[in-house]
Amino acid sequence: MSTSDQDRRHRNPRNRHQLPPVVALARSKASKRVLLRVASVACGIQFGWALQLSLLTPYVQELGIPHAWASVIWLCGPLSGLFVQPLVGHSSDRCASKYGRRRPFIVAGAVAIAVSVLIIGHAADIGWAFGDREEERIKTRAIVAFVLGFWILDVANNMTQGPCRALLADLTENDNRRTRVANGYFSLFMAIGNILGYATGSYNGWYKVFPFTKTVACNVECANLKSAFYIDVVFIAITTILSVSAAHEVPLASLASQTHGQTSGTDEAFLTEILGTFRYFPGSVWIILLVTALTWIGWFPFILFDTDWMGREIYGGEPNQGASYSAGVSTGALGLMLNSVFLGITSVLMEKLCRKWGAGFVWGVSNIIMAVCFLAMMVTSFVAYHIGYIGHEQPPAGIVIAAVLIFTILGIPLAITYSVPYALISIRIESLGLGQGLSLGVLNLAIVIPQVIVSVGSGPWDQLFGGGNSPALAVGAAAGFIGGIVAILAIPRTRIQKPIPLP
């Protein structure tokens, strides 16, 4: 049966009465300004995420965790997403709060983010208070505090981003163009948050602005990280207020009476619905999930080791051994900031690109660009190693420029990854009668399951080939290329008429 035939069959009203029930709401169309303000919370979330990506892997290794096990620390993110995102999506679809379905989760997630980054920033101080000492290579108590904060942070990120995207989908009312525009705004604010976050992470003088952050347990690098997270707390508070004050949700007042006295079956209903959702998916949805999984197998090795790659393989440094590694991490953060500039520019052009070429084609080409960039990173590492400067002098300007340029170009496919899959799945899931929160939770499964695989396997895989980052990047390049080909060939390219401007 063809994909179009399957889509028509699943849109048929005779089949839709079997789908899990979702309460329908009467909504008024949201203006472009409202969509922009609601999406602004992505800026605050991504500010902290950028700090996390650029600084935490080096920080983990400074606490004494070996490179091979650093990826396992990041396993908590995918695992929390595996369970938290679908649960939050399911709960927000049915939340009967007078403040709306999505906003309570957004606010609670933002508060949890603030708490978590404070725990992470003070991990070294907490470890010292419980008995860690400077001469110890592995600071066990600080690592425990760090992992606790990291788990809370990833749970909070999932708790905030999912409902925010679902709220945007609610406000666009299954309008294909509005859905793409809303997700483009979300991607744009992620880019702005990235730019600000990576710029903050690349500055090495925050401990001078906040001198109290440098303590007997917390050196200059640690104090810079702690100071950056203080800024993050303020930023997430501002953007959360902007976001939740813009949307006026209709409370599900009737839902409370429908579920009164039936709370004992909530967990069973949730598990049944999650598992039962898959059998209603047409072929086009499964293709989106497959390409999403392949895309994130590609991205996750880069996300894990981007600044570490710059510090080790371009600058030839090691954590806690001289200034070369820290210089590489700072250069990597600069490259990621430029990456975010390209991410923002691409987000602005997203609607035009998808209207002209089709979302599937744009997604596929972006994956191929991603694969080529990962191959270029491997070539750059090979050239840097054989030039012979590592361990003796600073890297040549040409090598540094090439590495930063690769990071910058990767902003283009990253913008597509942050936007197009969510728009495609929202449009197709809505026609099946499923709630947006649950649908985005299901998409998240296609993101986090590959991340679990990469987190568990990338460290040992890299060690098998000598301990560098290139083996994981090779797997990422292969997965990205295959995903790109599948997207180009299997996701239909629909012709979209020139739209009337949004209000």
One Martini backbone bead per residue (centre of mass of N, CA, C, O) as a GRO file, in nm:
protein
  503
    1MET     BB    1   0.096   0.035   0.022
    2SER     BB    2   0.082   0.352   0.001
    3THR     BB    3   0.131   0.639   0.169
    4SER     BB    4  -0.125   0.790   0.070
    5ASP     BB    5  -0.321   0.561   0.137
    6GLN     BB    6  -0.260   0.553   0.438
    7ASP     BB    7  -0.339   0.842   0.503
    8ARG     BB    8  -0.637   0.815   0.411
    9ARG     BB    9  -0.711   0.586   0.604
   10HIS     BB   10  -0.629   0.748   0.877
   11ARG     BB   11  -0.839   0.992   0.804
   12ASN     BB   12  -1.067   0.818   0.840
   13PRO     BB   13  -1.342   0.825   1.046
   14ARG     BB   14  -1.368   0.513   1.092
   15ASN     BB   15  -1.075   0.505   1.241
   16ARG     BB   16  -1.072   0.746   1.461
   17HIS     BB   17  -1.252   0.616   1.696
   18GLN     BB   18  -0.992   0.437   1.806
   19LEU     BB   19  -0.852   0.659   1.923
   20PRO     BB   20  -0.719   0.833   2.150
   21PRO     BB   21  -0.850   1.055   2.357
   22VAL     BB   22  -0.898   1.413   2.291
   23VAL     BB   23  -0.953   1.715   2.399
   24ALA     BB   24  -1.122   1.972   2.266
   25LEU     BB   25  -1.048   2.308   2.162
   26ALA     BB   26  -1.125   2.639   2.168
   27ARG     BB   27  -0.951   2.850   1.935
   28SER     BB   28  -0.757   3.122   1.872
   29LYS     BB   29  -0.572   3.292   1.672
   30ALA     BB   30  -0.242   3.349   1.665
   31SER     BB   31  -0.012   3.568   1.654
   32LYS     BB   32   0.306   3.635   1.574
   33ARG     BB   33   0.376   3.765   1.848
   34VAL     BB   34   0.287   3.531   2.025
   35LEU     BB   35   0.470   3.314   1.905
   36LEU     BB   36   0.732   3.462   1.972
   37ARG     BB   37   0.698   3.469   2.285
   38VAL     BB   38   0.661   3.168   2.337
   39ALA     BB   39   0.944   3.089   2.200
   40SER     BB   40   1.150   3.246   2.394
   41VAL     BB   41   1.222   3.015   2.600
   42ALA     BB   42   1.441   2.884   2.418
   43CYS     BB   43   1.664   3.084   2.490
   44GLY     BB   44   1.701   3.006   2.789
   45ILE     BB   45   1.747   2.706   2.752
   46GLN     BB   46   1.988   2.729   2.541
   47PHE     BB   47   2.186   2.878   2.713
   48GLY     BB   48   2.235   2.639   2.908
   49TRP     BB   49   2.298   2.426   2.689
   50ALA     BB   50   2.553   2.566   2.581
   51LEU     BB   51   2.711   2.542   2.840
   52GLN     BB   52   2.691   2.237   2.855
   53LEU     BB   53   2.834   2.169   2.581
   54SER     BB   54   3.108   2.345   2.622
   55LEU     BB   55   3.185   2.270   2.954
   56LEU     BB   56   3.112   1.980   3.081
   57THR     BB   57   3.306   1.774   2.964
   58PRO     BB   58   3.563   1.910   3.072
   59TYR     BB   59   3.466   1.920   3.370
   60VAL     BB   60   3.440   1.617   3.416
   61GLN     BB   61   3.748   1.562   3.364
   62GLU     BB   62   3.847   1.749   3.598
   63LEU     BB   63   3.707   1.553   3.818
   64GLY     BB   64   3.821   1.248   3.688
   65ILE     BB   65   3.685   1.155   3.431
   66PRO     BB   66   3.719   0.965   3.183
   67HIS     BB   67   3.676   0.983   2.849
   68ALA     BB   68   3.527   0.704   2.813
   69TRP     BB   69   3.299   0.805   3.048
   70ALA     BB   70   3.168   1.076   2.965
   71SER     BB   71   2.924   0.966   2.796
   72VAL     BB   72   2.775   0.829   3.036
   73ILE     BB   73   2.686   1.087   3.176
   74TRP     BB   74   2.497   1.163   2.923
   75LEU     BB   75   2.280   0.935   2.958
   76CYS     BB   76   2.067   1.084   3.136
   77GLY     BB   77   1.928   1.243   2.916
   78PRO     BB   78   1.798   1.019   2.740
   79LEU     BB   79   1.657   0.870   2.975
   80SER     BB   80   1.476   1.104   3.060
   81GLY     BB   81   1.346   1.139   2.778
   82LEU     BB   82   1.219   0.855   2.753
   83PHE     BB   83   1.010   0.926   3.003
   84VAL     BB   84   0.939   1.231   3.038
   85GLN     BB   85   0.824   1.332   2.768
   86PRO     BB   86   0.574   1.146   2.744
   87LEU     BB   87   0.459   1.212   3.025
   88VAL     BB   88   0.432   1.518   2.984
   89GLY     BB   89   0.264   1.507   2.729
   90HIS     BB   90   0.026   1.352   2.849
   91SER     BB   91  -0.031   1.548   3.089
   92SER     BB   92  -0.069   1.815   2.920
   93ASP     BB   93  -0.318   1.717   2.758
   94ARG     BB   94  -0.477   1.675   3.071
   95CYS     BB   95  -0.455   1.942   3.204
   96ALA     BB   96  -0.672   2.120   3.459
   97SER     BB   97  -0.559   2.384   3.494
   98LYS     BB   98  -0.627   2.725   3.519
   99TYR     BB   99  -0.342   2.791   3.352
  100GLY     BB  100  -0.338   2.534   3.185
  101ARG     BB  101  -0.159   2.283   3.019
  102ARG     BB  102   0.152   2.398   2.969
  103ARG     BB  103   0.254   2.623   3.170
  104PRO     BB  104   0.314   2.461   3.431
  105PHE     BB  105   0.553   2.302   3.301
  106ILE     BB  106   0.730   2.537   3.220
  107VAL     BB  107   0.773   2.654   3.502
  108ALA     BB  108   0.876   2.400   3.647
  109GLY     BB  109   1.118   2.358   3.457
  110ALA     BB  110   1.261   2.630   3.510
  111VAL     BB  111   1.310   2.587   3.811
  112ALA     BB  112   1.477   2.324   3.776
  113ILE     BB  113   1.704   2.450   3.612
  114ALA     BB  114   1.804   2.646   3.828
  115VAL     BB  115   1.875   2.432   4.039
  116SER     BB  116   2.071   2.255   3.870
  117VAL     BB  117   2.293   2.471   3.797
  118LEU     BB  118   2.369   2.523   4.092
  119ILE     BB  119   2.469   2.240   4.153
  120ILE     BB  120   2.684   2.223   3.931
  121GLY     BB  121   2.847   2.483   4.003
  122HIS     BB  122   2.880   2.351   4.321
  123ALA     BB  123   3.017   2.067   4.315
  124ALA     BB  124   3.302   2.122   4.430
  125ASP     BB  125   3.202   2.241   4.701
  126ILE     BB  126   3.041   1.997   4.791
  127GLY     BB  127   3.275   1.796   4.786
  128TRP     BB  128   3.449   1.945   4.996
  129ALA     BB  129   3.240   1.938   5.231
  130PHE     BB  130   3.252   1.596   5.204
  131GLY     BB  131   3.600   1.544   5.146
  132ASP     BB  132   3.735   1.662   4.925
  133ARG     BB  133   4.060   1.689   4.756
  134GLU     BB  134   4.301   1.824   4.554
  135GLU     BB  135   4.492   1.557   4.534
  136GLU     BB  136   4.259   1.426   4.403
  137ARG     BB  137   4.180   1.295   4.100
  138ILE     BB  138   3.906   1.175   4.212
  139LYS     BB  139   3.597   1.349   4.274
  140THR     BB  140   3.341   1.188   4.398
  141ARG     BB  141   3.143   1.397   4.533
  142ALA     BB  142   3.132   1.592   4.295
  143ILE     BB  143   3.020   1.389   4.092
  144VAL     BB  144   2.755   1.333   4.236
  145ALA     BB  145   2.651   1.624   4.225
  146PHE     BB  146   2.666   1.655   3.921
  147VAL     BB  147   2.478   1.422   3.837
  148LEU     BB  148   2.231   1.524   3.982
  149GLY     BB  149   2.211   1.796   3.831
  150PHE     BB  150   2.206   1.671   3.545
  151TRP     BB  151   1.945   1.516   3.572
  152ILE     BB  152   1.765   1.755   3.639
  153LEU     BB  153   1.826   1.917   3.383
  154ASP     BB  154   1.715   1.710   3.174
  155VAL     BB  155   1.434   1.692   3.286
  156ALA     BB  156   1.372   1.997   3.262
  157ASN     BB  157   1.409   2.027   2.959
  158ASN     BB  158   1.182   1.827   2.885
  159MET     BB  159   0.957   1.977   3.056
  160THR     BB  160   0.974   2.243   2.870
  161GLN     BB  161   0.995   2.193   2.558
  162GLY     BB  162   0.751   2.018   2.496
  163PRO     BB  163   0.516   2.213   2.587
  164CYS     BB  164   0.605   2.447   2.405
  165ARG     BB  165   0.563   2.305   2.134
  166ALA     BB  166   0.268   2.227   2.192
  167LEU     BB  167   0.164   2.518   2.220
  168LEU     BB  168   0.232   2.604   1.934
  169ALA     BB  169   0.052   2.389   1.801
  170ASP     BB  170  -0.212   2.488   1.924
  171LEU     BB  171  -0.195   2.789   1.803
  172THR     BB  172  -0.191   2.684   1.485
  173GLU     BB  173  -0.429   2.483   1.410
  174ASN     BB  174  -0.315   2.294   1.171
  175ASP     BB  175  -0.130   2.500   1.026
  176ASN     BB  176   0.126   2.446   0.831
  177ARG     BB  177   0.262   2.724   0.821
  178ARG     BB  178   0.242   2.802   1.121
  179THR     BB  179   0.405   2.563   1.219
  180ARG     BB  180   0.670   2.639   1.075
  181VAL     BB  181   0.698   2.921   1.196
  182ALA     BB  182   0.701   2.842   1.496
  183ASN     BB  183   0.951   2.653   1.468
  184GLY     BB  184   1.132   2.879   1.361
  185TYR     BB  185   1.125   3.049   1.615
  186PHE     BB  186   1.239   2.839   1.803
  187SER     BB  187   1.506   2.811   1.647
  188LEU     BB  188   1.591   3.106   1.670
  189PHE     BB  189   1.606   3.113   1.985
  190MET     BB  190   1.815   2.894   2.003
  191ALA     BB  191   2.031   3.055   1.857
  192ILE     BB  192   2.046   3.292   2.053
  193GLY     BB  193   2.113   3.121   2.301
  194ASN     BB  194   2.372   3.006   2.185
  195ILE     BB  195   2.528   3.264   2.140
  196LEU     BB  196   2.521   3.357   2.436
  197GLY     BB  197   2.631   3.095   2.565
  198TYR     BB  198   2.902   3.070   2.405
  199ALA     BB  199   3.006   3.350   2.477
  200THR     BB  200   3.011   3.297   2.780
  201GLY     BB  201   3.195   3.033   2.765
  202SER     BB  202   3.449   3.189   2.614
  203TYR     BB  203   3.478   3.348   2.873
  204ASN     BB  204   3.756   3.387   3.124
  205GLY     BB  205   3.641   3.649   3.332
  206TRP     BB  206   3.405   3.589   3.544
  207TYR     BB  207   3.564   3.572   3.818
  208LYS     BB  208   3.595   3.889   3.824
  209VAL     BB  209   3.291   3.962   3.842
  210PHE     BB  210   3.271   3.690   4.043
  211PRO     BB  211   3.485   3.646   4.299
  212PHE     BB  212   3.321   3.442   4.494
  213THR     BB  213   3.352   3.176   4.306
  214LYS     BB  214   3.637   3.156   4.414
  215THR     BB  215   3.780   2.872   4.563
  216VAL     BB  216   3.943   2.611   4.706
  217ALA     BB  217   3.764   2.409   4.509
  218CYS     BB  218   3.747   2.653   4.287
  219ASN     BB  219   3.865   2.734   4.009
  220VAL     BB  220   3.866   2.925   3.738
  221GLU     BB  221   3.694   2.738   3.556
  222CYS     BB  222   3.477   2.686   3.770
  223ALA     BB  223   3.401   2.990   3.816
  224ASN     BB  224   3.305   3.042   3.530
  225LEU     BB  225   3.078   2.835   3.532
  226LYS     BB  226   2.922   2.946   3.775
  227SER     BB  227   2.872   3.231   3.661
  228ALA     BB  228   2.717   3.144   3.407
  229PHE     BB  229   2.479   3.015   3.572
  230TYR     BB  230   2.379   3.272   3.700
  231ILE     BB  231   2.293   3.399   3.435
  232ASP     BB  232   2.095   3.175   3.354
  233VAL     BB  233   1.883   3.218   3.574
  234VAL     BB  234   1.796   3.498   3.480
  235PHE     BB  235   1.726   3.424   3.184
  236ILE     BB  236   1.505   3.208   3.235
  237ALA     BB  237   1.314   3.396   3.387
  238ILE     BB  238   1.255   3.602   3.164
  239THR     BB  239   1.157   3.406   2.932
  240THR     BB  240   0.928   3.269   3.088
  241ILE     BB  241   0.756   3.519   3.135
  242LEU     BB  242   0.718   3.594   2.837
  243SER     BB  243   0.578   3.328   2.753
  244VAL     BB  244   0.337   3.278   2.966
  245SER     BB  245   0.212   3.577   2.918
  246ALA     BB  246   0.119   3.534   2.608
  247ALA     BB  247  -0.054   3.290   2.671
  248HIS     BB  248  -0.412   3.187   2.628
  249GLU     BB  249  -0.549   2.941   2.783
  250VAL     BB  250  -0.776   2.671   2.792
  251PRO     BB  251  -0.914   2.517   3.029
  252LEU     BB  252  -0.978   2.177   3.151
  253ALA     BB  253  -1.249   2.165   3.331
  254SER     BB  254  -1.398   1.901   3.230
  255LEU     BB  255  -1.182   1.683   3.302
  256ALA     BB  256  -1.217   1.653   3.609
  257SER     BB  257  -1.504   1.519   3.596
  258GLN     BB  258  -1.421   1.276   3.411
  259THR     BB  259  -1.180   1.174   3.630
  260HIS     BB  260  -1.344   1.129   3.871
  261GLY     BB  261  -1.243   0.842   4.041
  262GLN     BB  262  -0.989   0.748   3.811
  263THR     BB  263  -0.682   0.748   3.914
  264SER     BB  264  -0.598   0.440   3.923
  265GLY     BB  265  -0.572   0.432   3.581
  266THR     BB  266  -0.344   0.620   3.475
  267ASP     BB  267  -0.089   0.449   3.422
  268GLU     BB  268  -0.220   0.244   3.236
  269ALA     BB  269  -0.316   0.445   3.023
  270PHE     BB  270  -0.041   0.552   2.947
  271LEU     BB  271   0.095   0.288   2.852
  272THR     BB  272  -0.120   0.211   2.647
  273GLU     BB  273  -0.097   0.466   2.471
  274ILE     BB  274   0.195   0.456   2.391
  275LEU     BB  275   0.183   0.169   2.261
  276GLY     BB  276  -0.082   0.224   2.080
  277THR     BB  277   0.009   0.457   1.889
  278PHE     BB  278   0.184   0.307   1.668
  279ARG     BB  279  -0.059   0.157   1.508
  280TYR     BB  280  -0.156   0.449   1.372
  281PHE     BB  281   0.081   0.476   1.190
  282PRO     BB  282   0.192   0.578   0.912
  283GLY     BB  283   0.449   0.566   0.694
  284SER     BB  284   0.536   0.869   0.717
  285VAL     BB  285   0.597   0.861   1.024
  286TRP     BB  286   0.815   0.640   1.022
  287ILE     BB  287   1.012   0.799   0.848
  288ILE     BB  288   1.055   1.034   1.040
  289LEU     BB  289   1.164   0.860   1.274
  290LEU     BB  290   1.405   0.740   1.121
  291VAL     BB  291   1.547   1.006   1.045
  292THR     BB  292   1.572   1.109   1.332
  293ALA     BB  293   1.752   0.883   1.439
  294LEU     BB  294   1.987   0.919   1.235
  295THR     BB  295   2.045   1.215   1.299
  296TRP     BB  296   2.119   1.164   1.612
  297ILE     BB  297   2.352   0.974   1.561
  298GLY     BB  298   2.512   1.205   1.430
  299TRP     BB  299   2.505   1.438   1.654
  300PHE     BB  300   2.597   1.325   1.938
  301PRO     BB  301   2.909   1.311   1.911
  302PHE     BB  302   2.940   1.615   1.876
  303ILE     BB  303   2.798   1.710   2.136
  304LEU     BB  304   2.992   1.562   2.330
  305PHE     BB  305   3.300   1.646   2.163
  306ASP     BB  306   3.362   1.930   2.049
  307THR     BB  307   3.555   2.078   2.256
  308ASP     BB  308   3.730   1.828   2.305
  309TRP     BB  309   3.835   1.805   2.018
  310MET     BB  310   3.975   2.079   2.017
  311GLY     BB  311   4.163   2.030   2.266
  312ARG     BB  312   4.297   1.757   2.165
  313GLU     BB  313   4.320   1.750   1.824
  314ILE     BB  314   4.419   2.059   1.785
  315TYR     BB  315   4.580   2.142   2.069
  316GLY     BB  316   4.695   1.887   2.238
  317GLY     BB  317   4.538   1.843   2.503
  318GLU     BB  318   4.472   1.807   2.861
  319PRO     BB  319   4.320   1.769   3.135
  320ASN     BB  320   4.502   1.936   3.379
  321GLN     BB  321   4.737   2.000   3.132
  322GLY     BB  322   4.755   2.289   3.093
  323ALA     BB  323   4.647   2.539   2.841
  324SER     BB  324   4.554   2.398   2.574
  325TYR     BB  325   4.277   2.283   2.640
  326SER     BB  326   4.137   2.549   2.725
  327ALA     BB  327   4.185   2.690   2.453
  328GLY     BB  328   4.021   2.487   2.288
  329VAL     BB  329   3.750   2.525   2.432
  330SER     BB  330   3.723   2.827   2.362
  331THR     BB  331   3.731   2.787   2.054
  332GLY     BB  332   3.487   2.600   2.044
  333ALA     BB  333   3.285   2.809   2.155
  334LEU     BB  334   3.322   3.004   1.920
  335GLY     BB  335   3.230   2.808   1.699
  336LEU     BB  336   2.942   2.768   1.827
  337MET     BB  337   2.857   3.061   1.796
  338LEU     BB  338   2.876   3.067   1.486
  339ASN     BB  339   2.682   2.835   1.449
  340SER     BB  340   2.437   3.003   1.564
  341VAL     BB  341   2.426   3.214   1.345
  342PHE     BB  342   2.353   3.014   1.118
  343LEU     BB  343   2.106   2.906   1.258
  344GLY     BB  344   1.946   3.174   1.255
  345ILE     BB  345   1.947   3.228   0.951
  346THR     BB  346   1.809   2.961   0.872
  347SER     BB  347   1.548   3.005   1.034
  348VAL     BB  348   1.450   3.251   0.868
  349LEU     BB  349   1.465   3.070   0.584
  350MET     BB  350   1.290   2.812   0.620
  351GLU     BB  351   1.016   2.868   0.481
  352LYS     BB  352   1.129   2.915   0.195
  353LEU     BB  353   1.274   2.648   0.157
  354CYS     BB  354   1.022   2.461   0.201
  355ARG     BB  355   0.842   2.589  -0.020
  356LYS     BB  356   1.040   2.528  -0.262
  357TRP     BB  357   1.161   2.212  -0.183
  358GLY     BB  358   1.081   2.086   0.070
  359ALA     BB  359   1.121   1.944   0.373
  360GLY     BB  360   1.257   1.671   0.301
  361PHE     BB  361   1.483   1.784   0.120
  362VAL     BB  362   1.611   1.977   0.321
  363TRP     BB  363   1.676   1.764   0.532
  364GLY     BB  364   1.854   1.580   0.356
  365VAL     BB  365   2.073   1.788   0.279
  366SER     BB  366   2.156   1.857   0.572
  367ASN     BB  367   2.264   1.571   0.638
  368ILE     BB  368   2.488   1.572   0.427
  369ILE     BB  369   2.638   1.814   0.538
  370MET     BB  370   2.697   1.688   0.810
  371ALA     BB  371   2.867   1.448   0.704
  372VAL     BB  372   3.088   1.619   0.568
  373CYS     BB  373   3.181   1.764   0.827
  374PHE     BB  374   3.274   1.510   0.980
  375LEU     BB  375   3.486   1.433   0.774
  376ALA     BB  376   3.646   1.699   0.804
  377MET     BB  377   3.728   1.649   1.097
  378MET     BB  378   3.894   1.394   1.043
  379VAL     BB  379   4.095   1.527   0.849
  380THR     BB  380   4.198   1.742   1.045
  381SER     BB  381   4.311   1.545   1.253
  382PHE     BB  382   4.511   1.404   1.063
  383VAL     BB  383   4.676   1.654   0.990
  384ALA     BB  384   4.751   1.746   1.277
  385TYR     BB  385   4.910   1.487   1.353
  386HIS     BB  386   5.120   1.497   1.093
  387ILE     BB  387   5.264   1.769   1.144
  388GLY     BB  388   5.379   1.774   1.472
  389TYR     BB  389   5.281   1.999   1.700
  390ILE     BB  390   5.187   1.819   1.910
  391GLY     BB  391   5.325   1.908   2.229
  392HIS     BB  392   5.498   2.190   2.126
  393GLU     BB  393   5.264   2.373   1.990
  394GLN     BB  394   5.068   2.570   1.838
  395PRO     BB  395   4.840   2.582   1.617
  396PRO     BB  396   4.781   2.647   1.317
  397ALA     BB  397   4.577   2.870   1.168
  398GLY     BB  398   4.454   2.681   0.952
  399ILE     BB  399   4.343   2.466   1.146
  400VAL     BB  400   4.162   2.649   1.316
  401ILE     BB  401   3.990   2.763   1.086
  402ALA     BB  402   3.880   2.493   0.987
  403ALA     BB  403   3.739   2.410   1.252
  404VAL     BB  404   3.556   2.662   1.281
  405LEU     BB  405   3.416   2.633   1.005
  406ILE     BB  406   3.277   2.367   1.061
  407PHE     BB  407   3.111   2.459   1.300
  408THR     BB  408   2.957   2.678   1.143
  409ILE     BB  409   2.818   2.506   0.917
  410LEU     BB  410   2.654   2.321   1.122
  411GLY     BB  411   2.418   2.528   1.164
  412ILE     BB  412   2.239   2.449   0.929
  413PRO     BB  413   2.148   2.153   1.003
  414LEU     BB  414   2.061   2.225   1.295
  415ALA     BB  415   1.815   2.397   1.222
  416ILE     BB  416   1.660   2.169   1.085
  417THR     BB  417   1.652   1.974   1.329
  418TYR     BB  418   1.492   2.190   1.521
  419SER     BB  419   1.227   2.195   1.309
  420VAL     BB  420   1.117   1.998   1.083
  421PRO     BB  421   1.031   1.741   1.245
  422TYR     BB  422   0.814   1.889   1.419
  423ALA     BB  423   0.637   1.987   1.188
  424LEU     BB  424   0.577   1.713   1.054
  425ILE     BB  425   0.457   1.565   1.304
  426SER     BB  426   0.231   1.766   1.373
  427ILE     BB  427   0.072   1.747   1.109
  428ARG     BB  428   0.025   1.429   1.111
  429ILE     BB  429  -0.090   1.384   1.402
  430GLU     BB  430  -0.343   1.564   1.394
  431SER     BB  431  -0.497   1.376   1.180
  432LEU     BB  432  -0.518   1.136   1.415
  433GLY     BB  433  -0.612   1.268   1.709
  434LEU     BB  434  -0.363   1.355   1.865
  435GLY     BB  435  -0.177   1.484   2.094
  436GLN     BB  436   0.088   1.698   2.097
  437GLY     BB  437   0.237   1.598   2.345
  438LEU     BB  438   0.248   1.298   2.262
  439SER     BB  439   0.377   1.330   1.982
  440LEU     BB  440   0.645   1.460   2.086
  441GLY     BB  441   0.717   1.223   2.268
  442VAL     BB  442   0.751   1.018   2.039
  443LEU     BB  443   0.973   1.171   1.888
  444ASN     BB  444   1.172   1.162   2.128
  445LEU     BB  445   1.232   0.858   2.104
  446ALA     BB  446   1.394   0.901   1.829
  447ILE     BB  447   1.621   1.058   1.992
  448VAL     BB  448   1.704   0.896   2.264
  449ILE     BB  449   1.776   0.612   2.173
  450PRO     BB  450   2.032   0.688   2.010
  451GLN     BB  451   2.170   0.828   2.253
  452VAL     BB  452   2.204   0.578   2.424
  453ILE     BB  453   2.383   0.425   2.227
  454VAL     BB  454   2.608   0.642   2.209
  455SER     BB  455   2.675   0.669   2.512
  456VAL     BB  456   2.760   0.369   2.553
  457GLY     BB  457   2.956   0.332   2.278
  458SER     BB  458   3.164   0.570   2.220
  459GLY     BB  459   3.391   0.528   2.420
  460PRO     BB  460   3.474   0.231   2.354
  461TRP     BB  461   3.499   0.282   2.049
  462ASP     BB  462   3.731   0.486   2.066
  463GLN     BB  463   3.929   0.300   2.226
  464LEU     BB  464   3.955   0.080   2.002
  465PHE     BB  465   4.101   0.335   1.813
  466GLY     BB  466   4.282   0.512   2.052
  467GLY     BB  467   4.082   0.762   2.189
  468GLY     BB  468   3.939   0.920   1.992
  469ASN     BB  469   3.670   1.088   1.800
  470SER     BB  470   3.651   0.966   1.504
  471PRO     BB  471   3.478   0.705   1.521
  472ALA     BB  472   3.211   0.849   1.603
  473LEU     BB  473   3.206   1.041   1.355
  474ALA     BB  474   3.180   0.816   1.144
  475VAL     BB  475   2.905   0.716   1.235
  476GLY     BB  476   2.762   0.990   1.204
  477ALA     BB  477   2.809   1.023   0.899
  478ALA     BB  478   2.661   0.769   0.806
  479ALA     BB  479   2.384   0.830   0.934
  480GLY     BB  480   2.336   1.106   0.798
  481PHE     BB  481   2.347   1.009   0.504
  482ILE     BB  482   2.118   0.801   0.515
  483GLY     BB  483   1.901   0.999   0.616
  484GLY     BB  484   1.914   1.187   0.370
  485ILE     BB  485   1.826   0.984   0.154
  486VAL     BB  486   1.554   0.908   0.280
  487ALA     BB  487   1.430   1.193   0.281
  488ILE     BB  488   1.444   1.247  -0.026
  489LEU     BB  489   1.287   0.972  -0.120
  490ALA     BB  490   1.035   0.940   0.116
  491ILE     BB  491   0.959   1.240   0.140
  492PRO     BB  492   0.728   1.428   0.033
  493ARG     BB  493   0.694   1.680  -0.224
  494THR     BB  494   0.519   1.960  -0.167
  495ARG     BB  495   0.317   2.200  -0.299
  496ILE     BB  496   0.333   2.553  -0.218
  497GLN     BB  497   0.169   2.819  -0.186
  498LYS     BB  498   0.162   3.142  -0.171
  499PRO     BB  499   0.123   3.316   0.109
  500ILE     BB  500  -0.042   3.475   0.344
  501PRO     BB  501   0.018   3.690   0.565
  502LEU     BB  502   0.068   3.704   0.883
  503PRO     BB  503  -0.058   3.867   1.174
   0.00000   0.00000   0.00000
